[in-house]
Amino acid sequence: MAGIVTIERHIVEQERKNPGATGELSDLLYQIALVAKIISRSVRRAGLLNILGTTGEINVQDEEVMKLDELALQTMINAFDHSGALCVMASEETPDIIPIPSEFEVGKYTLAFDPLDGSSNVDANVNVGTIFSVHRRVSRGGRGTKNDLLQVGRKQVVAGYVMYGSSTMLVYTTGQGVYGFTLDATVGEFLLSHENIRIPPKGKTYSINTGNRRYWTEGIKKYIDYLEEEDKSTDRPYTMRYIGSLVADFHRTILYGGVFMYPKDMKNPKKPSGKLRLLYEASPLAMVAEQAGGRASDGEMNILDIIPNDLHQRVPLFIGSKEDVDQAEEFLKKYG
Ligand code: AHG
Ligand code: MN
Ligand code: MN
């Protein structure tokens, strides 16, 4: 695909490859691109609009809500609630499901999203992002239900993220590879910049919050110690990179290879499941990783095979180059 390809052009071409396509999924993707531009504009100007800082509220995650979180959440809801493509939504910032208002038509898809990922970094002008996951509804008709959202990751029809960094990028997959688009803000168009993202089978970088070492299990400690030993034949020691925004750490990982980890958090043995959420963080990024030739695990099983039982279920996450994620699993299987 030569020349300048806008995301709209790309979506049309993808739709043509699927004869049975009704165009509803394409409409959803157009809307995601629009929302990405709107949130990007707000992120870029946050410091000037007095929308940095917090709203003073605490969300369902027991975290302070940043003003930009709220703005990104409302932008997503306002863009999709009348699209006619969705039957129900869910967001990191919302305790229960987000129903489609009764005055609007419902469609056959669901949308789960993290409106602003890495928001604790936004005041420091560190990259943040939006993560989205689309499933086909399972309920017969009418307003969608929680069950329409609590589906295994392998059934996603669209998964991807927007990263608001030195440039704004939209990366998504519909199951036929991973495409990256970069926003040319001067014309307001996302242009195809990464035609077929493939993650290296093995990397030389690991990404983990080493400040949590005292809470790691034995297996993680031994794996990290192994990565830090010197052995040129296996590219060790690996370099450590950690931004603290999942979207930014993940984007670097799929482009350069390596492994991102947010393991079990033994600090709270009652909740040894890590920090990241399955539905709108781990699962969509796991689909992107797998479509790019990598993989994602909770340390024991593939993220895409976990059946969610709660909208905000947390899972440990090991994601990136296949060989690196496999090796992390081996250490966990051997040492716990
Ligand atoms: P969110 O801002 O959507 O709550 O996500 C924050 C997450 C994720 O972006 C990042 O990987 C992780 O928090 C960082 O956690 P630590 O600060 O505990 O390392
Ligand atoms: Mn997040
Ligand atoms: Mn968030």
Coordinates of C-alpha atoms and ligand atoms in Angstrom, one line a residue:
M1 CA 0.0 0.0 0.0
A2 CA 2.0 2.9 -1.3
G3 CA 1.6 6.6 -0.9
I4 CA -0.5 8.6 1.6
V5 CA -3.1 6.4 3.2
T6 CA -5.6 8.0 5.7
I7 CA -7.2 5.8 8.4
E8 CA -10.5 6.3 6.6
R9 CA -9.1 4.9 3.4
H10 CA -7.5 2.0 5.2
I11 CA -10.8 1.2 6.9
V12 CA -12.6 1.2 3.6
E13 CA -10.0 -1.1 2.1
Q14 CA -10.2 -3.5 5.1
E15 CA -14.0 -3.5 4.8
R16 CA -13.8 -4.4 1.1
K17 CA -11.8 -7.5 2.1
N18 CA -14.7 -8.7 4.1
P19 CA -17.7 -9.2 1.7
G20 CA -20.1 -9.7 4.5
A21 CA -19.2 -6.5 6.2
T22 CA -22.2 -4.2 7.0
G23 CA -20.1 -1.1 7.7
E24 CA -21.0 -0.9 11.4
L25 CA -17.5 -1.9 12.5
S26 CA -16.1 0.7 10.1
D27 CA -18.3 3.3 11.6
L28 CA -17.0 2.4 15.0
L29 CA -13.4 2.8 13.8
Y30 CA -14.2 6.2 12.3
Q31 CA -15.6 7.3 15.6
I32 CA -12.6 6.0 17.5
A33 CA -10.3 8.1 15.2
L34 CA -12.5 11.1 15.8
V35 CA -12.4 10.7 19.6
A36 CA -8.6 10.2 19.4
K37 CA -8.3 13.6 17.7
I38 CA -10.5 15.3 20.3
I39 CA -8.8 13.8 23.3
S40 CA -5.4 14.5 21.7
R41 CA -6.3 18.2 21.4
S42 CA -7.2 18.4 25.1
V43 CA -4.1 16.5 26.2
R44 CA -1.9 18.8 24.2
R45 CA -3.5 21.9 25.7
A46 CA -4.2 20.6 29.2
G47 CA -1.7 22.9 30.9
L48 CA -3.3 25.9 29.3
L49 CA -6.9 24.9 30.0
N50 CA -6.5 24.5 33.7
I51 CA -7.6 20.9 33.3
L52 CA -4.5 19.4 34.8
G53 CA -4.7 18.2 38.4
T54 CA -7.5 16.3 40.0
T55 CA -11.3 16.7 40.2
G56 CA -11.1 15.9 43.9
E57 CA -13.2 12.7 43.3
I58 CA -12.1 9.1 43.9
N59 CA -13.1 6.5 41.2
V60 CA -14.1 2.9 41.5
Q61 CA -10.4 2.0 41.5
D62 CA -10.0 4.0 44.7
E63 CA -7.8 6.4 42.6
E64 CA -7.9 10.2 42.4
V65 CA -9.7 11.2 39.2
M66 CA -7.6 13.5 37.0
K67 CA -9.6 16.2 35.2
L68 CA -8.4 14.8 31.9
D69 CA -9.7 11.3 32.9
E70 CA -13.1 12.9 33.3
L71 CA -12.9 14.8 30.0
A72 CA -11.7 11.7 28.1
L73 CA -14.5 9.6 29.7
Q74 CA -17.2 12.1 28.7
T75 CA -15.7 12.5 25.2
M76 CA -15.9 8.7 24.7
I77 CA -19.4 8.4 26.0
N78 CA -20.7 11.4 24.0
A79 CA -19.1 10.0 20.8
F80 CA -20.5 6.5 21.1
D81 CA -23.8 6.6 23.0
H82 CA -25.7 7.7 19.9
S83 CA -23.6 5.8 17.3
G84 CA -26.2 3.1 17.0
A85 CA -23.4 0.6 16.8
L86 CA -23.2 -0.3 20.5
C87 CA -25.6 -2.0 22.9
V88 CA -23.5 -1.2 26.1
M89 CA -20.2 0.3 27.2
A90 CA -17.9 -0.1 30.2
S91 CA -15.0 2.1 31.4
E92 CA -12.3 2.1 34.0
E93 CA -13.8 5.2 35.5
T94 CA -17.4 3.9 35.9
P95 CA -18.4 1.4 38.6
D96 CA -21.1 -0.4 36.6
I97 CA -22.0 -0.8 32.9
I98 CA -22.7 2.4 30.9
P99 CA -26.1 1.8 29.2
I100 CA -27.0 3.3 25.9
P101 CA -29.7 6.0 26.6
S102 CA -33.2 4.9 25.8
E103 CA -33.6 7.6 23.1
F104 CA -30.8 6.1 21.1
E105 CA -30.7 3.0 18.8
V106 CA -28.6 0.0 20.0
G107 CA -26.3 -2.0 17.8
K108 CA -24.5 -5.3 17.9
Y109 CA -21.2 -4.3 19.5
T110 CA -19.9 -3.6 23.0
L111 CA -17.1 -1.2 23.9
A112 CA -14.9 -1.4 27.0
F113 CA -12.3 1.3 27.4
D114 CA -9.7 3.0 29.6
P115 CA -10.3 6.6 28.6
L116 CA -7.0 7.9 29.9
D117 CA -4.3 5.4 30.7
G118 CA -1.3 6.6 32.7
S119 CA -3.2 9.7 33.9
S120 CA -1.1 10.1 37.1
N121 CA 1.7 11.1 34.7
V122 CA -0.2 13.7 32.7
D123 CA 0.8 16.7 34.9
A124 CA 4.4 15.8 34.2
N125 CA 3.8 15.8 30.4
V126 CA 4.5 12.1 30.2
N127 CA 2.9 10.0 27.4
V128 CA -0.7 8.9 28.2
G129 CA -3.2 6.9 26.2
T130 CA -6.6 5.5 25.5
I131 CA -7.2 1.7 25.3
F132 CA -10.3 0.2 23.6
S133 CA -11.8 -3.2 23.2
V134 CA -14.8 -4.2 21.0
H135 CA -16.9 -7.4 21.2
R136 CA -19.9 -8.6 19.4
R137 CA -22.9 -8.8 21.8
V138 CA -24.1 -12.2 23.0
S139 CA -27.5 -11.2 24.2
R140 CA -30.4 -11.5 21.7
G141 CA -31.6 -7.9 21.5
G142 CA -32.5 -4.7 23.4
R143 CA -30.2 -2.9 25.8
G144 CA -26.9 -4.7 26.3
T145 CA -26.0 -6.4 29.6
K146 CA -22.9 -7.0 31.7
N147 CA -22.6 -10.4 30.1
D148 CA -22.2 -8.8 26.7
L149 CA -19.0 -7.2 28.2
L150 CA -17.7 -10.1 30.2
Q151 CA -16.4 -12.0 27.2
V152 CA -13.1 -13.8 26.7
G153 CA -10.4 -11.7 25.0
R154 CA -10.0 -14.1 22.1
K155 CA -13.5 -13.0 20.9
Q156 CA -12.6 -9.3 20.5
V157 CA -13.4 -7.9 17.0
V158 CA -11.4 -4.8 17.5
A159 CA -8.6 -3.9 20.0
G160 CA -6.2 -1.1 20.1
Y161 CA -5.0 2.1 21.7
V162 CA -4.2 5.7 21.1
M163 CA -0.9 7.1 22.5
Y164 CA -0.7 10.9 23.1
G165 CA 3.1 11.4 23.0
S166 CA 5.6 13.3 20.9
S167 CA 3.1 12.5 18.2
T168 CA -0.4 11.0 18.5
M169 CA -0.6 7.5 17.3
L170 CA -3.6 5.2 16.8
V171 CA -2.7 1.5 16.7
Y172 CA -5.4 -1.2 16.2
T173 CA -6.2 -4.7 15.0
T174 CA -9.4 -6.3 13.7
G175 CA -7.7 -9.7 13.6
Q176 CA -5.8 -9.2 10.3
G177 CA -2.5 -7.8 11.6
V178 CA -1.6 -4.6 13.5
Y179 CA -1.7 -1.1 11.8
G180 CA -0.3 2.1 13.2
F181 CA -1.5 5.6 12.2
T182 CA 0.2 8.9 13.1
L183 CA -1.9 12.1 13.4
D184 CA -0.9 14.9 11.1
A185 CA -2.4 17.6 13.1
T186 CA -1.9 20.2 10.4
V187 CA -4.6 18.4 8.3
G188 CA -6.3 16.6 11.1
E189 CA -5.8 13.2 9.5
F190 CA -4.4 9.9 10.9
L191 CA -2.0 8.7 8.2
L192 CA -0.8 5.1 7.9
S193 CA 2.8 5.1 9.3
H194 CA 3.2 1.4 10.5
E195 CA 1.7 -0.9 7.8
N196 CA 2.2 -4.2 9.6
I197 CA 3.6 -4.0 13.1
R198 CA 5.5 -7.2 14.0
I199 CA 7.2 -7.6 17.5
P200 CA 10.6 -9.1 17.5
P201 CA 10.5 -12.8 18.7
K202 CA 12.9 -11.8 21.5
G203 CA 14.0 -8.5 22.9
K204 CA 16.8 -7.0 25.1
T205 CA 14.6 -4.8 27.3
Y206 CA 12.4 -5.5 30.4
S207 CA 9.9 -3.2 31.9
I208 CA 8.7 -3.5 35.5
N209 CA 8.3 -1.2 38.5
T210 CA 11.4 -2.3 40.4
G211 CA 10.1 -0.3 43.4
N212 CA 7.7 -3.2 44.1
R213 CA 10.6 -5.8 44.3
R214 CA 9.8 -6.6 47.9
Y215 CA 6.3 -7.7 46.9
W216 CA 7.3 -10.0 44.1
T217 CA 7.1 -13.7 44.2
E218 CA 10.3 -15.8 44.2
G219 CA 9.9 -16.6 40.5
I220 CA 9.8 -12.9 39.4
K221 CA 12.8 -12.1 41.6
K222 CA 14.8 -14.9 40.0
Y223 CA 13.7 -14.0 36.5
I224 CA 14.8 -10.4 36.9
D225 CA 18.1 -11.5 38.5
Y226 CA 18.6 -13.8 35.5
L227 CA 17.9 -10.9 33.0
E228 CA 20.5 -8.7 34.9
E229 CA 23.3 -11.3 34.7
E230 CA 25.9 -10.8 32.0
D231 CA 25.8 -13.3 29.2
K232 CA 26.4 -11.9 25.7
S233 CA 25.2 -15.1 24.0
T234 CA 21.7 -14.4 25.3
D235 CA 21.9 -10.5 25.0
R236 CA 22.1 -10.2 28.8
P237 CA 22.0 -8.0 30.8
Y238 CA 18.8 -6.6 29.4
T239 CA 18.1 -2.9 29.6
M240 CA 15.4 -1.7 32.0
R241 CA 12.9 0.8 30.7
Y242 CA 9.8 1.8 32.7
I243 CA 7.6 4.9 31.9
G244 CA 4.7 4.1 34.2
S245 CA 2.1 4.6 31.5
L246 CA 1.0 1.1 30.2
V247 CA 0.3 2.4 26.7
A248 CA 3.7 4.0 26.4
D249 CA 5.6 1.0 27.9
F250 CA 3.6 -1.4 25.6
H251 CA 4.1 0.7 22.5
R252 CA 7.9 0.7 23.0
T253 CA 7.7 -3.1 23.7
I254 CA 5.9 -4.0 20.4
L255 CA 8.2 -1.8 18.4
Y256 CA 11.6 -2.8 19.9
G257 CA 10.8 -6.2 21.5
G258 CA 11.2 -7.3 25.1
V259 CA 8.7 -7.8 27.9
F260 CA 6.5 -5.6 30.1
M261 CA 5.5 -7.0 33.4
Y262 CA 3.1 -6.0 36.1
P263 CA 3.2 -9.1 38.4
K264 CA 1.1 -10.2 41.3
D265 CA 1.2 -7.7 44.1
M266 CA 1.9 -9.8 47.3
K267 CA 1.8 -6.6 49.4
N268 CA -1.9 -7.4 49.7
P269 CA -2.1 -11.2 49.9
K270 CA -5.9 -10.8 49.8
K271 CA -5.6 -9.3 46.3
P272 CA -2.6 -11.0 44.8
S273 CA -3.7 -10.1 41.3
G274 CA -1.6 -7.1 40.2
K275 CA -2.9 -3.7 39.3
L276 CA -3.9 -3.8 35.7
R277 CA -7.5 -4.5 34.6
L278 CA -8.3 -7.4 32.3
L279 CA -11.3 -6.0 30.3
Y280 CA -9.9 -2.6 29.1
E281 CA -6.1 -2.9 29.6
A282 CA -4.7 -6.4 29.5
S283 CA -7.1 -8.0 27.1
P284 CA -7.1 -5.4 24.2
L285 CA -3.3 -5.1 24.4
A286 CA -3.0 -8.9 24.5
M287 CA -4.9 -9.1 21.2
V288 CA -2.6 -6.4 19.6
A289 CA 0.5 -8.3 20.9
E290 CA -0.7 -11.6 19.6
Q291 CA -1.6 -10.1 16.2
A292 CA 1.9 -8.6 16.1
G293 CA 3.5 -12.0 16.7
G294 CA 4.0 -11.7 20.4
R295 CA 1.9 -12.9 23.4
A296 CA 0.4 -12.0 26.8
S297 CA 0.1 -14.1 29.9
D298 CA -1.0 -13.7 33.5
G299 CA 2.0 -15.8 34.4
E300 CA 0.2 -19.1 34.0
M301 CA -2.3 -18.8 31.1
N302 CA -2.8 -16.7 28.0
I303 CA -4.6 -13.5 28.8
L304 CA -6.9 -14.0 25.8
D305 CA -8.3 -17.2 27.3
I306 CA -9.3 -15.7 30.7
I307 CA -13.1 -15.5 31.1
P308 CA -13.8 -12.2 33.0
N309 CA -16.1 -12.4 36.0
D310 CA -16.1 -8.7 36.9
L311 CA -15.8 -5.5 34.8
H312 CA -12.8 -4.3 36.8
Q313 CA -11.1 -7.6 37.4
R314 CA -7.3 -7.2 37.8
V315 CA -4.8 -9.7 36.4
P316 CA -1.0 -10.0 36.5
L317 CA 0.4 -9.1 33.1
F318 CA 3.4 -10.3 31.2
I319 CA 3.3 -9.0 27.6
G320 CA 5.7 -8.6 24.7
S321 CA 8.1 -10.8 22.7
K322 CA 6.9 -14.4 22.6
E323 CA 10.3 -15.9 23.8
D324 CA 10.6 -13.4 26.6
V325 CA 7.0 -14.0 27.9
D326 CA 7.5 -17.8 27.6
Q327 CA 10.7 -17.5 29.7
A328 CA 9.0 -15.4 32.4
E329 CA 6.3 -18.1 32.6
E330 CA 9.0 -20.8 33.0
F331 CA 10.5 -19.0 36.0
L332 CA 7.1 -18.6 37.5
K333 CA 6.3 -22.3 37.0
K334 CA 9.6 -23.3 38.5
Y335 CA 9.8 -20.9 41.5
G336 CA 6.3 -19.7 42.0
Ligands
AHG1 P1 -4.5 4.3 34.7 O1 -3.9 5.7 34.6 O2 -5.5 4.1 33.6 O3 -5.1 4.0 36.1 O4 -3.4 3.2 34.5 C1 -2.2 3.3 35.2 C2 -1.5 2.0 35.2 C3 -0.7 1.8 33.9 O5 -0.8 2.9 33.0 C4 0.7 1.7 34.3 O6 1.4 0.6 33.7 C5 0.6 1.4 35.8 O7 -0.6 2.0 36.2 C6 1.8 2.0 36.6 O8 1.6 1.5 37.9 P2 2.7 1.9 39.0 O9 2.7 3.4 39.1 O10 2.2 1.1 40.2 O11 4.0 1.3 38.5
MN2 MN -4.9 2.3 32.6
MN3 MN -7.2 5.2 33.1

